[in-house]
Short mmCIF file of C-alpha atoms and ligand atoms in Angstrom, two decimals:
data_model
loop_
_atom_site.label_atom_id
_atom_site.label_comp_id
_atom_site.label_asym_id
_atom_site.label_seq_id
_atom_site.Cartn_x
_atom_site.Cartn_y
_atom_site.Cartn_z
CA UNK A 1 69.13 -113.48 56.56
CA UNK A 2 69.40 -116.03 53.93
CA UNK A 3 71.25 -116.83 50.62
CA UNK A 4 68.54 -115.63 48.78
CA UNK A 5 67.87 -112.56 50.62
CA UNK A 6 71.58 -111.27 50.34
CA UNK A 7 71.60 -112.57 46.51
CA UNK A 8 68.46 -109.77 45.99
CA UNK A 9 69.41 -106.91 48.35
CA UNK A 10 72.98 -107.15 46.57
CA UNK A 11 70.68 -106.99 43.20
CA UNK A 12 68.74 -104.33 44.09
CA UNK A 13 71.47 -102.08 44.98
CA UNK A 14 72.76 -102.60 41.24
CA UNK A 15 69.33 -100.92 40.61
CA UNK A 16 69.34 -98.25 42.69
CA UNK A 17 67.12 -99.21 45.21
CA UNK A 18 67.99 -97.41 48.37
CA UNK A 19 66.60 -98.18 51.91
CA UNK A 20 67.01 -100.89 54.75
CA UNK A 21 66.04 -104.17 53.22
CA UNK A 22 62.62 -105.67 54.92
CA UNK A 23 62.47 -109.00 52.67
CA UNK A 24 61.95 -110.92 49.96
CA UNK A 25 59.65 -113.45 49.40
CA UNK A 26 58.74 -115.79 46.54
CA UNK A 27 55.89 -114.33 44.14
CA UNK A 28 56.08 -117.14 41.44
CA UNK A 29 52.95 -117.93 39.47
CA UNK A 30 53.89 -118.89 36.15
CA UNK A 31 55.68 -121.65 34.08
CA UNK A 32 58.90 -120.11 33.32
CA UNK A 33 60.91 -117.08 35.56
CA UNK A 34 61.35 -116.77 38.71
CA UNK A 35 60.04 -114.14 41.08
CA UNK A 36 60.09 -112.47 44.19
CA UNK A 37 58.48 -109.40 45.98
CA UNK A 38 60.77 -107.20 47.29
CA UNK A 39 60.56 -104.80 50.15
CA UNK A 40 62.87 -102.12 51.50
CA UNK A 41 61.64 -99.11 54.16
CA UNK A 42 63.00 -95.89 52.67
CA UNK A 43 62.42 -92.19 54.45
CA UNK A 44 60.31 -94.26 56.49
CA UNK A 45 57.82 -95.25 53.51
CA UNK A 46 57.44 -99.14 52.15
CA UNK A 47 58.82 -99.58 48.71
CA UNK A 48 57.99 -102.33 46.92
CA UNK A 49 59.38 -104.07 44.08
CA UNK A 50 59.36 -107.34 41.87
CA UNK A 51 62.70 -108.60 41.10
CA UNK A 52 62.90 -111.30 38.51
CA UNK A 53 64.95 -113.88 37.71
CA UNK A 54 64.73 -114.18 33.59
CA UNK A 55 64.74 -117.66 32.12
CA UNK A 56 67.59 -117.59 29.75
CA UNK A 57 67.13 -120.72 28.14
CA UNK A 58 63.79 -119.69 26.76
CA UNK A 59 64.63 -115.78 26.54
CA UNK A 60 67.91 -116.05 24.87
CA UNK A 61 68.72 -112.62 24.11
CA UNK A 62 67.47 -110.28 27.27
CA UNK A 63 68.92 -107.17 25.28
CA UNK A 64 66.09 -108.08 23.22
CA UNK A 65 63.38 -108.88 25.40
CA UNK A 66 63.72 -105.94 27.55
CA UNK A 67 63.76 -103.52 24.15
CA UNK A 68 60.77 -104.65 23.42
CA UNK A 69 59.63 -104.68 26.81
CA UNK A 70 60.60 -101.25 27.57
CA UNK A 71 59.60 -99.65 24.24
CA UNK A 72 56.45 -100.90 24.94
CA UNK A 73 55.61 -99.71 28.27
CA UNK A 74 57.09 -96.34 26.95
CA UNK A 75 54.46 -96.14 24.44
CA UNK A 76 51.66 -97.84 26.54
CA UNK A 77 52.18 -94.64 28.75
CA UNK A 78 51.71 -92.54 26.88
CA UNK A 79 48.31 -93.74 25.43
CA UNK A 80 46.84 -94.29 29.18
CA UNK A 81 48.39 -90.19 29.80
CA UNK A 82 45.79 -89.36 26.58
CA UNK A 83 42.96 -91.18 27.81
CA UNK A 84 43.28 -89.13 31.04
CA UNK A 85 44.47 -92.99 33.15
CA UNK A 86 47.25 -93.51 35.38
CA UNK A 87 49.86 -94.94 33.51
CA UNK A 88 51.81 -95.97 37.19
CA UNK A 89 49.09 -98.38 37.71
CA UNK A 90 48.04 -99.16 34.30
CA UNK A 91 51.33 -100.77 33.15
CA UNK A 92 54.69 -101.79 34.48
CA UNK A 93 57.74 -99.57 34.96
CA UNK A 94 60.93 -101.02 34.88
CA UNK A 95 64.17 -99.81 36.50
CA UNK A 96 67.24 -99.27 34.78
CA UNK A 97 71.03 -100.77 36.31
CA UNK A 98 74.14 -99.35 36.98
CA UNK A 99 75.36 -100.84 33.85
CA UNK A 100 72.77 -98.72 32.21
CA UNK A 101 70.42 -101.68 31.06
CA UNK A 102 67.11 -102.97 31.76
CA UNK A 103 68.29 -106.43 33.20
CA UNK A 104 71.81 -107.51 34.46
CA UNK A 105 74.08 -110.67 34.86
CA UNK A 106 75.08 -111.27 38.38
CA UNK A 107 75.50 -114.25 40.75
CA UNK A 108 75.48 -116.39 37.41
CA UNK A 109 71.57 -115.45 36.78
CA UNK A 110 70.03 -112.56 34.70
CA UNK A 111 68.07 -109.77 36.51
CA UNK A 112 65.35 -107.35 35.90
CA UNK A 113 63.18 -105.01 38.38
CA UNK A 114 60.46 -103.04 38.29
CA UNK A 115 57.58 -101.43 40.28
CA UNK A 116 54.98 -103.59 42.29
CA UNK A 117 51.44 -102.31 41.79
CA UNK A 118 50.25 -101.67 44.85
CA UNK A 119 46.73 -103.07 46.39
CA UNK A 120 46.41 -105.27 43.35
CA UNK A 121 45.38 -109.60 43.01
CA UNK A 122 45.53 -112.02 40.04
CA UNK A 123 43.37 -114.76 39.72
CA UNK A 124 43.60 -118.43 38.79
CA UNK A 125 40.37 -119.78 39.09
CA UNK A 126 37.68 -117.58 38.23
CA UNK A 127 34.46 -117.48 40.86
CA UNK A 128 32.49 -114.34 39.59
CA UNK A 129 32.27 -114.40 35.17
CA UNK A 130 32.39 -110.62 35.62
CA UNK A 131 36.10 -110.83 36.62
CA UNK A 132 36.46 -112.68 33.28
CA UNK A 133 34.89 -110.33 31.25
CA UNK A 134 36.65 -107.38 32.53
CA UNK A 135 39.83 -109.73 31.75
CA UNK A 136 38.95 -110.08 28.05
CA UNK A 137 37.95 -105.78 27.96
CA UNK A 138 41.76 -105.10 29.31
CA UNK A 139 43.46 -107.91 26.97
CA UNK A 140 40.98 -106.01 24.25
CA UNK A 141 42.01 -103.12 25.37
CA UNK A 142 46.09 -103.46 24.74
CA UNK A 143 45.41 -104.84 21.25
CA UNK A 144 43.83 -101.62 20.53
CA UNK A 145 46.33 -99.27 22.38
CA UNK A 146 48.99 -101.11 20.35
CA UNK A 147 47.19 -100.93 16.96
CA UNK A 148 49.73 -97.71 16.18
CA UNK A 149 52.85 -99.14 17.63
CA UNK A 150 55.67 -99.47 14.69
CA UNK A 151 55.55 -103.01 14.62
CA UNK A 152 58.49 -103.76 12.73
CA UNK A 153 60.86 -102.33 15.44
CA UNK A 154 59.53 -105.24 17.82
CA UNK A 155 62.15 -107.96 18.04
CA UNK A 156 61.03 -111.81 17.42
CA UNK A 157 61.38 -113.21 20.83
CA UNK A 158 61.16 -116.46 20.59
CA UNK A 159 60.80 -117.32 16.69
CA UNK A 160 57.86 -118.96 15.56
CA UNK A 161 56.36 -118.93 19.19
CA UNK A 162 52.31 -119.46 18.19
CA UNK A 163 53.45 -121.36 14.70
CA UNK A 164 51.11 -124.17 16.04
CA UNK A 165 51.88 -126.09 12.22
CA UNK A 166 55.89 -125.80 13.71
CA UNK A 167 54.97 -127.01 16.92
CA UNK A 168 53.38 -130.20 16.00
CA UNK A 169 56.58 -131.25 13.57
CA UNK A 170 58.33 -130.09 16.82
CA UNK A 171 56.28 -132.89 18.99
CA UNK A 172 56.74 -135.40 15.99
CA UNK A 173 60.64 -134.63 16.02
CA UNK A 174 60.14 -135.41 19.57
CA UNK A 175 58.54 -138.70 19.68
CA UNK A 176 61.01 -139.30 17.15
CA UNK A 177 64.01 -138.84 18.64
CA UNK A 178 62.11 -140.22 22.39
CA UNK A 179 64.89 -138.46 24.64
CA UNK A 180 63.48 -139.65 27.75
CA UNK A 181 62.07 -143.08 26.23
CA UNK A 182 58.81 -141.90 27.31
CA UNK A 183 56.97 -142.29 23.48
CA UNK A 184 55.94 -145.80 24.07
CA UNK A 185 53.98 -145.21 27.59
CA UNK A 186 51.85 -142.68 25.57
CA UNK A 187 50.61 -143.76 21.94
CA UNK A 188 47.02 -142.05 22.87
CA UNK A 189 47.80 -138.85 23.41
CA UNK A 190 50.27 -138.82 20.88
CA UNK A 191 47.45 -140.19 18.16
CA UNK A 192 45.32 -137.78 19.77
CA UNK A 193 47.32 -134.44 18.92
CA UNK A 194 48.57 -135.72 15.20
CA UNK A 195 44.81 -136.80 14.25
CA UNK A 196 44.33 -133.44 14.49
CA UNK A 197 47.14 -132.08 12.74
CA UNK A 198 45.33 -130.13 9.88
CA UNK A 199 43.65 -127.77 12.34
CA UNK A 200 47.01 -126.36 12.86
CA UNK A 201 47.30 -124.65 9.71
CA UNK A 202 44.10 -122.26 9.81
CA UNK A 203 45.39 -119.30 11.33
CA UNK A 204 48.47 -119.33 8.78
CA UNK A 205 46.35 -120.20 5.74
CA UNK A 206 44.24 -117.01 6.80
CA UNK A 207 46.94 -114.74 7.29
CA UNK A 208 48.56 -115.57 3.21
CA UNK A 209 45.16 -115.23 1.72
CA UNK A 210 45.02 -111.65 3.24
CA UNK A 211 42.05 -112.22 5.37
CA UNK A 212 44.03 -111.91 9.06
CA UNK A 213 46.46 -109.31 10.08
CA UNK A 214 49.14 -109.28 11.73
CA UNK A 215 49.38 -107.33 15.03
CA UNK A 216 51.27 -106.58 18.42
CA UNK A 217 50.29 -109.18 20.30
CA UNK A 218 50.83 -110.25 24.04
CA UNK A 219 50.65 -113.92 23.23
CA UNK A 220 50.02 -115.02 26.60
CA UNK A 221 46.73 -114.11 27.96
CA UNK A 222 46.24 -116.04 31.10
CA UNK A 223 43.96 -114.94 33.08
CA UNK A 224 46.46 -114.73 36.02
CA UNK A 225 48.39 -112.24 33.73
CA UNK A 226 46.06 -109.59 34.49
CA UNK A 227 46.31 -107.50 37.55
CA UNK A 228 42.66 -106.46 39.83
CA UNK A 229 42.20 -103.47 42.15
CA UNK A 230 41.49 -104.94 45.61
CA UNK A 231 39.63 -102.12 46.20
CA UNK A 232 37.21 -101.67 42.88
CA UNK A 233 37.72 -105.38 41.80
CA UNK A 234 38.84 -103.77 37.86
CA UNK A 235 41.66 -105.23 35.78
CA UNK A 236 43.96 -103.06 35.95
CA UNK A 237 47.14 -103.43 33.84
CA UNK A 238 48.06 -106.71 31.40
CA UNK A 239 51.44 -107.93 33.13
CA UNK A 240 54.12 -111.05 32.00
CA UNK A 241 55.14 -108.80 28.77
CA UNK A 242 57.92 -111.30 27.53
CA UNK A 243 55.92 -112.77 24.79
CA UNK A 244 55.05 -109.51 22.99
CA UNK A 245 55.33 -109.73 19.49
CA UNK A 246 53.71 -109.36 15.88
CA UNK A 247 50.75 -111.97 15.89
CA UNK A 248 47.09 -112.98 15.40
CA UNK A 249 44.58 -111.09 17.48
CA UNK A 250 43.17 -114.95 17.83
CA UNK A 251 46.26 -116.21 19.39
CA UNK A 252 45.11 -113.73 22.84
CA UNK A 253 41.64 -114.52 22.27
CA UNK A 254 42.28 -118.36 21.91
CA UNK A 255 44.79 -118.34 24.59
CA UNK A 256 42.77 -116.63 27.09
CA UNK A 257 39.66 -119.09 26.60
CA UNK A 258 42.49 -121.82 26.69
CA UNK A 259 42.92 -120.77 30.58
CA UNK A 260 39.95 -118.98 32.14
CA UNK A 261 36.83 -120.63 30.68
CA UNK A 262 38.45 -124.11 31.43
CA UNK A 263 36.21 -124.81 34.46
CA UNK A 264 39.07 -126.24 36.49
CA UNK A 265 42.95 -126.04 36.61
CA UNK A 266 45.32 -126.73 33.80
CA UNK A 267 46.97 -128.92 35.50
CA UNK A 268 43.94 -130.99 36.99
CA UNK A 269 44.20 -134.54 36.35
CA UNK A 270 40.73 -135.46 37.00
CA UNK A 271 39.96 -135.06 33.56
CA UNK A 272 35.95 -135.49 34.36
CA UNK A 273 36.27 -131.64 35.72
CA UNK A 274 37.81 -130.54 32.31
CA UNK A 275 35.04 -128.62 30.86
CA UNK A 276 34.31 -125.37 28.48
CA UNK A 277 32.01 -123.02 30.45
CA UNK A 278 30.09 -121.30 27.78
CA UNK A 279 28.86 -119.40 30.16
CA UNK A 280 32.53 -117.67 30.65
CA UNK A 281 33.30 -118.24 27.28
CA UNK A 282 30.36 -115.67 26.48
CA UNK A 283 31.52 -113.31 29.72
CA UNK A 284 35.19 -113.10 28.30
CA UNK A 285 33.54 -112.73 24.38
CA UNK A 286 31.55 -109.82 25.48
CA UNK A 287 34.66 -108.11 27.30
CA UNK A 288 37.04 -108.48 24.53
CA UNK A 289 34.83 -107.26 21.96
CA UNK A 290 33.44 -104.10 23.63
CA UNK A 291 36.89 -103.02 23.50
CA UNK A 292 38.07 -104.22 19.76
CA UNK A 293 35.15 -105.38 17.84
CA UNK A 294 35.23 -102.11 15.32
CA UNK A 295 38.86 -102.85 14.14
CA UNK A 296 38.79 -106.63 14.10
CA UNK A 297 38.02 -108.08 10.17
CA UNK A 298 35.37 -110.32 9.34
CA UNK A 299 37.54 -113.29 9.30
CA UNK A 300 38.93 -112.26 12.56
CA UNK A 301 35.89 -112.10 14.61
CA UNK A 302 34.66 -115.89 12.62
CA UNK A 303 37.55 -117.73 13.72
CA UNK A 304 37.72 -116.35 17.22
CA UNK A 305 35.74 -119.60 18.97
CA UNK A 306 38.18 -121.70 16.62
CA UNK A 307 40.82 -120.23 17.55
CA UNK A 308 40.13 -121.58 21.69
CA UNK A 309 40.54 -125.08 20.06
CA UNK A 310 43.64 -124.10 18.03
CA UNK A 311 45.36 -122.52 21.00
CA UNK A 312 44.63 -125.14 23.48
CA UNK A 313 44.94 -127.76 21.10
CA UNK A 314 48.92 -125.98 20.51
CA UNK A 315 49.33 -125.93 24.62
CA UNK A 316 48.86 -129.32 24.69
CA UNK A 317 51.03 -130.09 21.95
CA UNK A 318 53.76 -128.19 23.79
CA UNK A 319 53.21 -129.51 27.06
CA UNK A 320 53.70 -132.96 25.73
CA UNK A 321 56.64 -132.24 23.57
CA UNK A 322 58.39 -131.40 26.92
CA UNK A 323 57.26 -134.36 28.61
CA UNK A 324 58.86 -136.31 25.68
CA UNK A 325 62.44 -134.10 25.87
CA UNK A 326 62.12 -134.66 29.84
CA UNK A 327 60.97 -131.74 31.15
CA UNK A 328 63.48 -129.14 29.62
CA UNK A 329 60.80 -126.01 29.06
CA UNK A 330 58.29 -125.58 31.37
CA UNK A 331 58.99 -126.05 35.33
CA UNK A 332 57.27 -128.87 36.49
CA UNK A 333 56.84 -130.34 40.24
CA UNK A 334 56.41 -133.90 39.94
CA UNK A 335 57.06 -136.82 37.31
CA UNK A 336 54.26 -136.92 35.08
CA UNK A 337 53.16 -133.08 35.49
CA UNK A 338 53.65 -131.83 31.91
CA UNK A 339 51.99 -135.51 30.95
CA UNK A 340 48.61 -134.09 33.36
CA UNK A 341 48.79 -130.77 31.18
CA UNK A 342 48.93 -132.07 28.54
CA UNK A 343 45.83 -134.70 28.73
CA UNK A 344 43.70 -131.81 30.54
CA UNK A 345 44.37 -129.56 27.50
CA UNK A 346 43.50 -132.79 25.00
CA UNK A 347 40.48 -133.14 26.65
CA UNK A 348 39.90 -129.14 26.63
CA UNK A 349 39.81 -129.04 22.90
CA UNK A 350 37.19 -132.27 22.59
CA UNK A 351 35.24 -130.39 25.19
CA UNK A 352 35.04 -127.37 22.24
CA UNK A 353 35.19 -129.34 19.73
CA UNK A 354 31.54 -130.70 21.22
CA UNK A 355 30.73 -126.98 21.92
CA UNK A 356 32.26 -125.17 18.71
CA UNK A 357 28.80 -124.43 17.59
CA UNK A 358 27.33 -122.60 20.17
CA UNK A 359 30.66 -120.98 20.98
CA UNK A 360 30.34 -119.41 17.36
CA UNK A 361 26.60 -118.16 17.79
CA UNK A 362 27.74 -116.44 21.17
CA UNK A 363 30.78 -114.67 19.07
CA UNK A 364 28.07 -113.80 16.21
CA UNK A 365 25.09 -112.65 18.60
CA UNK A 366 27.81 -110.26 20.73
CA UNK A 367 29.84 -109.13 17.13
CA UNK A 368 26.48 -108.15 16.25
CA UNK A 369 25.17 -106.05 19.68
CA UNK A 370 28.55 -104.03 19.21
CA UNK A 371 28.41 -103.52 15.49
CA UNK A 372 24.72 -103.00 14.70
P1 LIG B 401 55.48 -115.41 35.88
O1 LIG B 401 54.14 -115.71 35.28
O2 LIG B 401 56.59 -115.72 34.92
O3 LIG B 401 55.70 -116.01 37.22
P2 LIG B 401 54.59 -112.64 36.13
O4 LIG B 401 55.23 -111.48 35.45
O5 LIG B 401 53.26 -113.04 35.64
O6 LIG B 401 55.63 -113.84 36.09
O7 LIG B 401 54.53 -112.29 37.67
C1 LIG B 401 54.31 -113.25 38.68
C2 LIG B 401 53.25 -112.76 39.64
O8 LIG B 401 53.67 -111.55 40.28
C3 LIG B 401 51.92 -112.37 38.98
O9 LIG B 401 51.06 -113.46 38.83
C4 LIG B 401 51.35 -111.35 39.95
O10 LIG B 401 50.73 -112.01 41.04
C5 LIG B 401 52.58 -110.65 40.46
N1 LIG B 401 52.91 -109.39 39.77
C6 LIG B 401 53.56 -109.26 38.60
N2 LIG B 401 53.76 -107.97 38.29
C7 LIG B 401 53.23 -107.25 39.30
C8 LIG B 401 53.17 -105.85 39.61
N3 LIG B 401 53.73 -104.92 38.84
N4 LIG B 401 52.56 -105.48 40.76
C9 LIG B 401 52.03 -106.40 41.58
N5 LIG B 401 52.08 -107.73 41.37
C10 LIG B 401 52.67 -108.16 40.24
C1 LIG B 402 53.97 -120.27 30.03
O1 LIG B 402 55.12 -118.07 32.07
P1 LIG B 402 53.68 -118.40 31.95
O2 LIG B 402 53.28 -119.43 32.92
O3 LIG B 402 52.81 -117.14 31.96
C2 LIG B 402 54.28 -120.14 28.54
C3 LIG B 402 52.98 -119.91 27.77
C4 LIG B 402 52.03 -121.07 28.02
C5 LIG B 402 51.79 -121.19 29.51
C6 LIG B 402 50.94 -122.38 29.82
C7 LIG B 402 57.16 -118.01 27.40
O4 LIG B 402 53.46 -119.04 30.47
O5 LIG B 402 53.27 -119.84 26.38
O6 LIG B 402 50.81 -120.87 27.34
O7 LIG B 402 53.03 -121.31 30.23
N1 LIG B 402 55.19 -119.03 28.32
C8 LIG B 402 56.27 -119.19 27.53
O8 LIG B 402 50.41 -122.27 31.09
O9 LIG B 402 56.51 -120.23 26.93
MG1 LIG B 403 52.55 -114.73 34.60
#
């Protein structure tokens, strides 16, 4: 047994979790926690659980996060129980501590568990456009079970997380202040994200003149934060719920584009790859809007291919912020890795930019087919 494995059984007991420990093995996908799978053999069943390292630097205040977390789920449940789902597959449970809380400090780190779903995949890289547009119908599908949560009782998690006009004084602070003296190796892509600075303001602009409401929001729609059935190939349940908040509807529009109908990886530095599949773009359109088209407004559903090029344009921004600061945000695994993001996500929003047009007919002929 190693470090690790003793540092989560002794975890897991905090939680409650009874049985002979089986092991624990690393189930990281994303940019910022840390995760592992879990298993234990109890009255001689498997059970199976995700135990999570939270990444207090970006979440400060886990009290917080797992309130809204947990206040969420709560009310998620109870919305799949009334359309007749099952609410243990269709979102995430989460177990409470001995200390009576959703997470806990131990071993110097901050803790959360909760249930693993069972005979269920993500994807990264999409091979079939029908997994995408099931993808957009479930993102769809949480804006509109939300649409009666009390949003006011949601906590701002991290402020100002999709305030893309904040996030490019953020990267000019940045190059500014140069804390890694990286600025000078990279005057393009620096030129390239502040030429197109006034884009950032749309989505704001929108929501003071009235025309764009706020909502709950997931604010991270990657397409690998969906779960599948292995055996019917649905999405499932929408998973990674630290980023809920009050938001734009086009932030998990925008955001999902951003990652699925790139037609290669994020981090992909052949650039030449980096390319916006209308045909997924049209797949994930199609999804989304059979599940929300009747509440979104007018200006809503005209800024939704827009708001692909806002969102990826902001990811970019981000990732190179943090290559300026040296690498303090996202995890990276070599040198130049947030650098590689951030060029593939430049070159992501000239691929729309060349595409906008079409992007917007797709949006207009599919608003239509669920409207008419
Ligand atoms: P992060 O993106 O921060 O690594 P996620 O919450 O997205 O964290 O979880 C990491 C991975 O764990 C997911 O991509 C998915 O493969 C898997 N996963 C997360 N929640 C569940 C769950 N309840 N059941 C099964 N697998 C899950
Ligand atoms: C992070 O944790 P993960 O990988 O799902 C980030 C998102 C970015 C994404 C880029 C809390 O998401 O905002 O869009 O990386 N999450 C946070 O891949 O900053
Ligand atoms: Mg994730």
């Amino acid at each position: 047994m190693n470090t690790i494995d003793r540092e989560i059984i002794e975890v897991c007991r905090h939680f409650g979790i009874e049985g002979e420990f089986h092991s624990a093995k690393s189930f990281t996908d994303g940019h910022i926690n840390f995760t592992y799978l879990a298993k234990f053999v109890h009255k001689g069943r498997f059970r199976k659980y995700l135990v999570q390292g939270i990444n207090t630097h970006v979440f400060k205040n886990p009290a917080h996060l797992m309130q809204n977390i947990v206040s969420v789920t709560d009310y998620l449940k109870d919305e799949i129980k009334k359309e007749g789902g099952d609410y243990k597959r269709e979102t995430l449970t989460f177990l409470k501590a001995d200390n009576g809380k959703y997470y806990l400090y131990h071993l110097g780190k901050c803790w959360r568990i909760y249930k693993f779903i069972d005979n269920s995949y993500t994807v990264n890289v999409i091979e079939n456009k029908d997994v995408f547009e099931r993808a957009g119908k479930s993102f769809g599908l949480f804006l509109n079970r939300l649409s009666g949560y009390p949003m006011d009782e949601l906590h701002e998690i991290i402020p100002d997380f999709h305030n893309t006009p904040k996030r490019v004084e953020a990267l000019e602070e940045a190059v500014k202040q140069d804390r890694a003296g990286r600025a000078d190796l990279i005057p393009d892509e620096i030129a390239f994200a502040l030429s197109r600075k006034d884009d950032a303001n749309i989505a704001l602009d929108l929501y003071s003149a009235g025309q764009i409401p706020l909502r709950v929001t997931h604010n991270d729609t990657k397409l690998n934060n969906i779960l599948f059935d292995e055996k019917t190939g649905e999405s499932i349940c929408v998973i990674d719920l630290d980023t809920i908040m009050p938001g734009f509807s086009l932030y998990d529009f925008g955001d999902a584009i951003r990652f699925g109908a790139n037609t290669t990886r994020e981090d992909d530095d052949e650039l030449d790859n980096v390319k916006l599949s209308l045909e997924l773009f049209e797949s994930y359109t199609r999804g989304f809007l059979s599940a929300c088209a009747g509440s979104l407004t007018k200006a809503e559903v005209e800024q939704l291919a827009f708001s692909a090029k806002l969102m990826t344009y902001e990811c970019g921004i981000r990732f190179l912020t943090d290559y300026l600061d040296g690498d303090v945000y996202f995890k990276t695994d070599y040198h130049e890795h947030n650098l590689v993001r951030a060029r593939n996500q430049f070159r992501l929003v000239s691929e729309i930019e060349k595409n906008l047009d079409a992007m917007n007919e797709i949006v207009e002929r599919i608003y239509t087919e669920y409207t008419a």
